[in-house]
Each structure stands twice: as structure tokens, then as C-alpha cells.
Amino acid sequence: MVSLSKASSILFAASSISSHVANAHTLPKDFDMEKFAVELKELRRSQKASFEASLTAGGRMPNRGKSSSSKTSSDITTVAPPAASADASRIGNPNPGGPTADTFLDGHEFIPPQEGDSRGPCPIINCMANHGFINRSGQEVVAFDIPILGMTLFDLPDTMFPPVVNMAIFDGQVDVLEDGQVLLDIERLWNRPGEERDVSQVFPNPGLNFNEFNLNITVEDGFAPNNEETFIDFRYEVDRVLLKQLTDRSTNGMLTIADHQNHLRTRILDSLIPSSPRHDIFFVFSEESMAVAANQYLFPVMLLGDMVDDFSSIELDVIEDFWTQFRLPEGFAPRSIRFPDTFDFVAFNQARQDWQDENVLIALNAFEQGKSIVKHGEEEEAEEPPTSSDTKLVKA
């Protein structure tokens, strides 16, 4: 049991950020990108030194213990390995396999989940499990390893993600041990309230099947008590129609940030408009939800790419594998590893922030447009506006 004082401090920390949750996945206003760029280079230098030292000692990079980052949000060590009878290869190792693009995923090969493994709504965290950066079971994951892995895997400041972990604590989605460690079963991230929101890119809204047709099915026609399959289980699977709706926007085998922005707008309108087959009478889209969606719709393109200065496009097959298998691209490495001398961390994170701001406005405008259509009965198809950096969107 967690002590009262410890539990109170945890709840206070979580509740103090809950009023600012719309800033989840964002950087503090006083964040110094230039300073962090230096720290990121130091992280890579430290990882390279650890790797070379392990080779000298005839071993590999350390498998457990603190992240090799010189700058962490929590300074929490990973949980001790389980009993000797457990498969050690399934225990998460938050360190990369090596310091180069060719070796980064060594020891982190893609392995699909086994029966009984836990996977959640976040494709990035699912990828971490399928590649063994966290426990491959998806269970008893050290929650504060995830912000550190955001930096290790994707060159993102680890300061962006502790509020998300804190909200998982506040929402009761994690277990807080007596020693203060915070462990996560990633399947619990489906629970609400939590980080999972309506208008996911490829997961259906959870209220979608609470419609007049399903609610009026008789027992004789197949409606049975505890009918989780109809009303609950469907939401845990990637909706292939939604995925196709996204991938059909590709041009010459490429998907762009603008394609994802148009997909976001369509998802919102379809959720609101009564004539849409994806109309959801329980659709919820708060300011918090807009902030979460704003990053969700740009992360796959930005984080999985392998071009030094093109953060706006990615191969279609990468996105398909990402969503259907929760898999990193073959030979994946973050840009600071792939391009150690030429990658511009500041430009990368400024582009991410700019697109996030754009996505918030796109979501807000689509939400207001959808409500207007519902109010006035104007259900004709709306023309998609231009998107991305040349868009001049105004707050409704």
C-alpha cells in the first residue's frame, strides 16, 4: 500500500497539471531548445561511449538500470528482472542496440505480441513493446521510462511526456508501488478518462456502436447479455476502413503531414454529421482532445522518417506497417544517430510545434463547422481547405 503522504503528493502532482492538460505533449514556454540540442548530443556521445566500453569488456550495452540519458525527468530505475524461469529476452531494455544507424535496433528486432500480451491505443508505445524497449508483454512497464524513450528513440525532449504519465496516475491507469515506482499495463490506457480520445486516426470512436439499430436488437435476433463484442471489443482493433481512408490520400507512394491533417478534419466531421455512417451520438471533443489529436496526427510522419531535413512526408508502406503491426521501419534510427553532424534538432522541434499549432486550429474549425452543419441541417459535403504551412486558419 502506498503511504498517505506519498499518495497525497502523487495526487497533488497529477491534479496540479490536470488544469493544463491541453498542453500535453507540448514544451514549456521557457524551454531552451538550443540547450537541449547540446544535451541530446551528449546523450548520443554517452551511448556511444557505453557501447564501446561494453565491447571492450566483451559484452553488450547494459540491459537494465537507469536510462543512459544524462538528463531524465524522473531518475527512476527500471523494475528488477522477474524470476529466473522467466524469458529474459522479453524484459524491456530502454537502451539502443548500438550507436549507429546500422546497429541501433540490434537486440530490438520486431517480434509480434504473444497470446496474453498487453497492447494499448498508443501505436508508439505498442512499437516500444514489439521491439523490446519496454517489456514485450506490455505489462509492469516502468511508466517513466516512456518519456525517456521519447528522447532516445525520436529526438523529442523528455520534458514533453511526464504530464501524460502523471495523468495516467491521476486517472488510475497505473500501479504505484510502495517504493514509489509507477508500473503500467499498457492495455489499461484504453480506459477512460485517460489519454485515449475520440477521432483516433485508425481506431473507431468507442461510442460508435451505441446507435439506434444496435440498441433495438431483440434477444431473438441475437442481442445477448454482456454483449461486449458489439459494444466494447470492436474499439480495440484497427479499423481497416479508417486506415484505408488515410492511406488512399497518398500520392506516388507517399503520405504527408497535409494528408494527415485532411484525415483529421474528415474524422471530426464524420463523427458529428448525422448522415455519416461514422456519426457518434456520444462524440466528445474537448480542448484537451484537440491537443492530443494535434500531435497524434503528425507523429507517425515526423518520427519515423529517415530524411535529414524533410519532416513532412513518409513512405506509404511505413505507415501501413506502423498501424497494422505496430512496427518501426526496417533499419530505423533517430535522426540524431543517422545524421549526427547535420541534423538540426531546433528546426525539427520547431516544425513539430508549428504543425501541432496548425492541427489544433484545423480541429477547432472542423468541430465548429460540424456543429454548424448539425444545427442548420446543411449536410452537403464540405470542400477540404488547403492545409499545412501555407494555411491561414482563424479561430472560429
Coordinates of C-alpha atoms in Angstrom, one line a residue:
M1 CA 0.0 0.0 0.0
V2 CA 1.2 3.5 -0.8
S3 CA 1.6 5.7 2.3
L4 CA -0.9 8.6 2.7
S5 CA 1.7 11.2 2.4
K6 CA 3.2 9.6 -0.8
A7 CA -0.2 9.1 -2.3
S8 CA -1.2 12.6 -1.5
S9 CA 1.9 14.0 -3.1
I10 CA 1.3 11.9 -6.2
L11 CA -2.3 13.1 -6.5
F12 CA -1.3 16.7 -5.9
A13 CA 1.3 16.4 -8.7
A14 CA -1.3 14.9 -11.0
S15 CA -4.1 17.2 -10.2
S16 CA -1.9 20.3 -10.4
I17 CA -1.3 19.6 -14.1
S18 CA -4.8 18.4 -14.9
S19 CA -5.9 22.0 -15.4
H20 CA -3.2 22.4 -18.0
V21 CA -3.7 19.0 -19.7
A22 CA -4.4 20.7 -23.0
N23 CA -0.7 21.4 -23.1
A24 CA 0.1 17.7 -23.0
H25 CA 2.8 16.7 -25.5
T26 CA 3.9 20.4 -25.6
L27 CA 7.1 22.1 -24.4
P28 CA 7.2 24.5 -21.5
K29 CA 7.1 28.1 -22.7
D30 CA 10.6 28.7 -21.3
F31 CA 12.0 25.6 -22.8
D32 CA 15.6 26.2 -24.2
M33 CA 15.8 24.2 -27.5
E34 CA 19.5 25.2 -28.0
K35 CA 20.4 23.9 -24.6
F36 CA 18.5 20.7 -25.2
A37 CA 20.3 20.2 -28.6
V38 CA 23.5 20.2 -26.7
E39 CA 22.1 17.7 -24.1
L40 CA 20.9 15.4 -26.9
K41 CA 24.4 15.3 -28.4
E42 CA 25.7 14.5 -25.0
L43 CA 23.2 11.6 -24.7
R44 CA 24.4 10.2 -28.0
R45 CA 28.0 10.6 -27.0
S46 CA 27.3 8.8 -23.7
Q47 CA 25.5 6.0 -25.5
K48 CA 28.4 5.6 -27.9
A49 CA 30.9 5.5 -25.0
S50 CA 28.8 2.9 -23.2
F51 CA 28.7 0.8 -26.3
E52 CA 32.4 0.9 -26.9
A53 CA 33.1 0.1 -23.2
S54 CA 30.8 -2.9 -23.4
L55 CA 32.6 -4.2 -26.5
T56 CA 36.0 -3.8 -24.7
A57 CA 34.5 -5.8 -21.8
G58 CA 33.2 -8.4 -24.3
G59 CA 29.6 -7.7 -23.6
R60 CA 26.7 -5.6 -24.8
M61 CA 25.2 -2.3 -23.8
P62 CA 23.7 -2.7 -20.3
N63 CA 20.3 -4.3 -20.2
R64 CA 18.9 -2.9 -17.1
G65 CA 19.2 0.1 -14.8
K66 CA 18.8 3.8 -15.4
S67 CA 18.5 5.2 -18.8
S68 CA 21.8 6.2 -20.3
S69 CA 20.5 9.8 -20.7
S70 CA 22.3 12.4 -18.8
K71 CA 19.1 14.3 -18.4
T72 CA 16.0 12.4 -17.2
S73 CA 12.6 13.5 -16.0
S74 CA 12.3 11.1 -13.1
D75 CA 15.6 9.4 -12.4
I76 CA 13.7 6.1 -11.9
T77 CA 15.5 2.8 -12.4
T78 CA 13.7 0.0 -14.3
V79 CA 12.0 -2.7 -12.3
A80 CA 14.1 -5.7 -11.3
P81 CA 14.0 -8.7 -13.6
P82 CA 11.5 -11.4 -12.8
A83 CA 12.3 -14.9 -11.6
A84 CA 15.0 -16.9 -13.3
S85 CA 12.3 -19.0 -15.0
A86 CA 11.0 -16.0 -17.0
D87 CA 12.2 -15.4 -20.5
A88 CA 14.9 -12.7 -20.1
S89 CA 14.6 -11.8 -23.8
R90 CA 11.1 -10.4 -23.2
I91 CA 12.3 -8.0 -20.5
G92 CA 12.4 -4.4 -21.7
N93 CA 15.8 -2.8 -22.4
P94 CA 15.5 1.0 -22.8
N95 CA 19.0 1.3 -24.3
P96 CA 19.6 1.2 -28.1
G97 CA 21.5 -1.8 -29.5
G98 CA 24.3 0.4 -30.8
P99 CA 25.4 4.0 -31.6
T100 CA 25.0 3.9 -35.3
A101 CA 22.1 3.6 -37.7
D102 CA 23.1 0.1 -38.6
T103 CA 23.2 -1.1 -35.0
F104 CA 20.5 1.0 -33.3
L105 CA 17.9 -1.8 -33.4
D106 CA 20.3 -4.7 -32.6
G107 CA 18.6 -6.7 -30.0
H108 CA 15.4 -4.8 -30.6
E109 CA 14.1 -6.8 -33.5
F110 CA 10.4 -6.7 -34.2
I111 CA 8.5 -9.6 -32.6
P112 CA 4.7 -9.7 -32.7
P113 CA 2.9 -9.9 -29.4
Q114 CA 2.2 -13.4 -27.9
E115 CA -1.1 -14.6 -26.6
G116 CA -1.7 -12.8 -23.3
D117 CA 0.5 -9.8 -24.1
S118 CA -1.0 -6.3 -23.5
R119 CA -1.3 -3.7 -26.1
G120 CA -3.0 -0.3 -25.9
P121 CA -4.3 2.6 -28.1
C122 CA -0.9 4.3 -28.5
P123 CA 0.9 2.9 -31.5
I124 CA 4.3 4.4 -30.4
I125 CA 4.1 2.6 -27.0
N126 CA 3.0 -0.6 -28.8
C127 CA 6.1 -0.3 -31.0
M128 CA 8.2 0.1 -27.9
A129 CA 6.9 -3.2 -26.7
N130 CA 7.1 -5.1 -30.0
H131 CA 10.8 -4.0 -30.3
G132 CA 11.6 -4.7 -26.6
F133 CA 12.4 -1.2 -25.5
I134 CA 9.8 -1.9 -22.8
N135 CA 8.6 -5.3 -21.6
R136 CA 7.4 -7.2 -24.6
S137 CA 4.5 -8.4 -22.6
G138 CA 3.3 -4.8 -22.2
Q139 CA 2.9 -5.4 -18.5
E140 CA 4.7 -4.0 -15.5
V141 CA 6.2 -1.3 -17.7
V142 CA 8.1 1.4 -15.8
A143 CA 5.9 4.3 -16.8
F144 CA 8.6 7.0 -16.5
D145 CA 10.8 5.1 -18.9
I146 CA 8.4 6.1 -21.7
P147 CA 9.3 9.9 -21.6
I148 CA 13.0 8.9 -21.7
L149 CA 12.4 6.7 -24.6
G150 CA 10.7 9.6 -26.4
M151 CA 14.1 11.2 -26.4
T152 CA 16.2 8.0 -27.0
L153 CA 14.1 6.8 -30.0
F154 CA 12.7 10.0 -31.5
D155 CA 14.9 13.0 -30.5
L156 CA 12.0 14.5 -28.6
P157 CA 12.5 16.4 -25.3
D158 CA 11.7 14.1 -22.4
T159 CA 10.0 17.1 -20.7
M160 CA 7.1 16.7 -23.1
F161 CA 5.7 13.5 -21.7
P162 CA 5.8 13.4 -17.9
P163 CA 2.4 15.2 -17.8
V164 CA 0.9 12.3 -19.8
V165 CA 2.3 9.8 -17.3
N166 CA 1.1 11.9 -14.4
M167 CA -2.4 12.0 -16.0
A168 CA -2.3 8.1 -16.2
I169 CA -1.5 8.2 -12.4
F170 CA -4.4 10.6 -11.8
D171 CA -6.8 8.5 -13.9
G172 CA -5.9 5.3 -12.1
Q173 CA -4.3 3.6 -15.1
V174 CA -1.1 2.6 -13.3
D175 CA 0.0 0.9 -10.1
V176 CA 2.1 3.0 -7.7
L177 CA 4.3 0.7 -5.6
E178 CA 5.4 1.4 -2.0
D179 CA 8.9 2.3 -3.2
G180 CA 7.4 5.0 -5.5
Q181 CA 7.8 3.1 -8.7
V182 CA 5.0 3.6 -11.2
L183 CA 4.2 0.5 -13.3
L184 CA 1.9 0.4 -16.3
D185 CA -0.1 -2.3 -18.1
I186 CA -0.4 -0.6 -21.4
E187 CA -3.8 -2.1 -22.1
R188 CA -5.2 0.0 -19.3
L189 CA -4.5 3.1 -21.4
W190 CA -7.8 2.2 -23.2
N191 CA -9.7 3.1 -20.0
R192 CA -11.4 6.4 -19.8
P193 CA -10.9 9.0 -18.6
G194 CA -7.4 8.9 -20.0
E195 CA -5.2 9.8 -22.9
E196 CA -7.2 7.9 -25.5
R197 CA -9.6 10.2 -27.2
D198 CA -12.3 10.2 -29.9
V199 CA -11.2 10.7 -33.5
S200 CA -8.2 8.4 -33.3
Q201 CA -6.5 8.1 -36.7
V202 CA -7.5 4.4 -37.1
F203 CA -9.3 3.2 -34.0
P204 CA -13.1 3.7 -34.0
N205 CA -14.8 6.0 -31.6
P206 CA -15.9 3.9 -28.6
G207 CA -19.5 5.3 -28.7
L208 CA -19.9 4.4 -32.4
N209 CA -21.9 1.2 -31.9
F210 CA -24.3 2.7 -29.4
N211 CA -26.7 3.5 -32.2
E212 CA -30.4 3.0 -32.6
F213 CA -30.1 -0.1 -34.7
N214 CA -27.8 -2.0 -32.2
L215 CA -29.8 -0.8 -29.2
N216 CA -33.0 -2.2 -30.6
I217 CA -31.8 -5.7 -31.5
T218 CA -34.0 -8.2 -29.8
V219 CA -32.8 -11.3 -27.9
E220 CA -34.3 -13.4 -30.6
D221 CA -32.2 -11.6 -33.2
G222 CA -29.0 -12.1 -31.3
F223 CA -28.8 -9.5 -28.6
A224 CA -27.4 -11.3 -25.5
P225 CA -26.5 -10.0 -22.0
N226 CA -22.9 -9.0 -21.6
N227 CA -22.6 -8.3 -25.3
E228 CA -19.1 -6.9 -25.2
E229 CA -18.4 -7.9 -28.8
T230 CA -20.9 -5.4 -30.2
F231 CA -20.4 -2.5 -27.8
I232 CA -16.9 -2.7 -26.4
D233 CA -14.4 -5.2 -28.1
F234 CA -14.7 -3.6 -31.6
R235 CA -12.8 -0.5 -30.5
Y236 CA -9.6 -2.4 -29.7
E237 CA -8.9 -3.3 -33.3
V238 CA -7.6 -1.1 -36.0
D239 CA -10.5 -0.1 -38.3
R240 CA -9.2 -1.1 -41.7
V241 CA -11.8 1.2 -43.4
L242 CA -10.4 4.2 -41.4
L243 CA -6.8 3.1 -42.3
K244 CA -7.7 2.9 -46.0
Q245 CA -9.4 6.3 -45.7
L246 CA -6.0 7.6 -44.6
T247 CA -3.8 5.7 -47.0
D248 CA -5.9 6.5 -50.0
R249 CA -4.8 10.1 -49.6
S250 CA -1.2 9.0 -50.6
T251 CA 0.4 10.3 -53.8
N252 CA 3.1 8.3 -55.6
G253 CA 3.5 6.0 -52.6
M254 CA 4.0 8.9 -50.1
L255 CA 1.9 10.3 -47.3
T256 CA 2.3 13.8 -46.0
I257 CA 1.5 15.9 -43.0
A258 CA -1.2 17.6 -45.1
D259 CA -2.7 14.2 -45.8
H260 CA -3.0 13.5 -42.1
Q261 CA -4.4 17.0 -41.5
N262 CA -7.2 16.3 -44.0
H263 CA -7.8 13.0 -42.4
L264 CA -8.2 14.7 -39.0
R265 CA -10.7 17.1 -40.4
T266 CA -12.7 14.3 -42.1
R267 CA -12.7 12.2 -38.9
I268 CA -14.2 15.1 -36.9
L269 CA -16.9 16.0 -39.4
D270 CA -17.9 12.3 -39.9
S271 CA -18.2 12.0 -36.1
L272 CA -20.6 14.9 -35.9
I273 CA -22.7 14.8 -39.0
P274 CA -25.9 12.6 -38.6
S275 CA -25.9 11.3 -42.1
S276 CA -22.4 9.9 -41.8
P277 CA -22.0 6.2 -41.2
R278 CA -19.5 7.2 -38.5
H279 CA -21.8 9.5 -36.7
D280 CA -21.3 9.1 -33.0
I281 CA -24.0 10.4 -30.7
F282 CA -21.6 10.2 -27.8
F283 CA -18.8 12.1 -29.6
V284 CA -16.6 14.1 -27.2
F285 CA -14.1 16.6 -28.4
S286 CA -12.8 18.9 -25.7
E287 CA -9.9 21.3 -25.8
E288 CA -7.8 18.5 -24.2
S289 CA -8.8 16.1 -27.0
M290 CA -7.8 18.7 -29.7
A291 CA -4.3 19.0 -28.1
V292 CA -3.9 15.2 -28.0
A293 CA -5.1 14.8 -31.6
A294 CA -2.8 17.7 -32.8
N295 CA 0.3 15.6 -32.1
Q296 CA -1.2 12.2 -32.8
Y297 CA -1.8 13.2 -36.4
L298 CA 1.8 14.3 -37.1
F299 CA 3.9 11.9 -35.0
P300 CA 4.0 9.0 -37.5
V301 CA 5.2 11.1 -40.3
M302 CA 7.7 13.2 -38.3
L303 CA 9.1 10.5 -36.1
L304 CA 9.5 7.5 -38.5
G305 CA 11.1 9.4 -41.4
D306 CA 14.7 8.9 -42.4
M307 CA 15.5 12.2 -44.2
V308 CA 17.7 14.8 -42.6
D309 CA 15.6 17.8 -43.4
D310 CA 12.3 16.5 -44.7
F311 CA 9.9 16.0 -41.8
S312 CA 6.7 16.3 -43.8
S313 CA 6.4 13.1 -45.8
I314 CA 7.0 9.3 -45.5
E315 CA 6.6 6.2 -47.5
L316 CA 3.1 4.7 -47.5
D317 CA 4.3 1.2 -46.6
V318 CA 5.9 2.5 -43.4
I319 CA 2.6 3.9 -42.2
E320 CA 0.8 0.7 -43.2
D321 CA 3.3 -1.4 -41.2
F322 CA 3.2 1.0 -38.3
W323 CA -0.6 0.7 -37.9
T324 CA -1.1 -2.9 -38.8
Q325 CA 1.9 -4.4 -37.0
F326 CA 3.0 -1.6 -34.6
R327 CA 6.4 -1.9 -36.1
L328 CA 9.3 0.5 -36.6
P329 CA 10.7 0.8 -40.2
E330 CA 13.5 -1.6 -41.2
G331 CA 16.8 -0.1 -40.2
F332 CA 15.2 2.6 -38.1
A333 CA 17.3 5.0 -36.2
P334 CA 16.6 8.6 -34.9
R335 CA 17.9 11.4 -37.0
S336 CA 20.5 12.4 -34.4
I337 CA 22.0 8.9 -34.8
R338 CA 21.6 8.8 -38.6
F339 CA 22.8 12.3 -39.3
P340 CA 25.0 13.2 -36.2
D341 CA 26.6 16.2 -37.9
T342 CA 23.8 17.7 -40.0
F343 CA 20.6 17.0 -38.2
D344 CA 19.0 20.3 -37.0
F345 CA 17.2 19.5 -33.7
V346 CA 15.9 23.0 -33.3
A347 CA 14.4 23.1 -36.8
F348 CA 12.9 19.6 -36.2
N349 CA 11.2 20.6 -33.0
Q350 CA 10.1 23.9 -34.3
A351 CA 8.4 22.2 -37.2
R352 CA 6.7 19.8 -34.8
Q353 CA 5.4 22.7 -32.7
D354 CA 4.2 24.7 -35.7
W355 CA 2.3 21.7 -37.1
Q356 CA 0.8 21.0 -33.7
D357 CA -0.5 24.5 -33.5
E358 CA -1.9 24.2 -37.0
N359 CA -3.6 20.9 -36.2
V360 CA -5.3 22.5 -33.1
L361 CA -6.8 25.2 -35.4
I362 CA -7.8 22.6 -38.0
A363 CA -9.5 20.6 -35.4
L364 CA -11.2 23.6 -33.9
N365 CA -12.5 24.8 -37.2
A366 CA -13.7 21.4 -38.3
F367 CA -15.5 21.0 -34.9
E368 CA -17.2 24.3 -35.3
Q369 CA -18.1 23.6 -38.9
G370 CA -19.6 20.2 -37.9
K371 CA -21.7 21.7 -35.2
S372 CA -23.0 24.3 -37.6
I373 CA -23.9 21.6 -40.1
V374 CA -25.8 19.8 -37.4
K375 CA -27.6 22.9 -36.2
H376 CA -28.6 24.2 -39.7
G377 CA -29.1 20.8 -41.4
E378 CA -26.5 21.6 -44.1
E379 CA -25.2 18.2 -44.7
E380 CA -23.7 18.6 -48.1
E381 CA -20.1 17.6 -48.5
A382 CA -17.8 20.4 -47.5
E383 CA -14.7 21.1 -49.6
E384 CA -11.4 20.4 -47.9
P385 CA -9.4 23.6 -47.3
P386 CA -5.7 23.8 -48.0
T387 CA -3.6 22.6 -45.1
S388 CA 0.0 22.7 -43.7
S389 CA 2.3 25.7 -43.5
D390 CA 0.6 27.8 -46.2
T391 CA -2.8 27.6 -44.4
K392 CA -4.2 30.7 -42.8
L393 CA -6.7 29.3 -40.4
V394 CA -8.6 31.6 -38.0
K395 CA -10.1 30.6 -34.7
A396 CA -13.9 30.3 -35.0

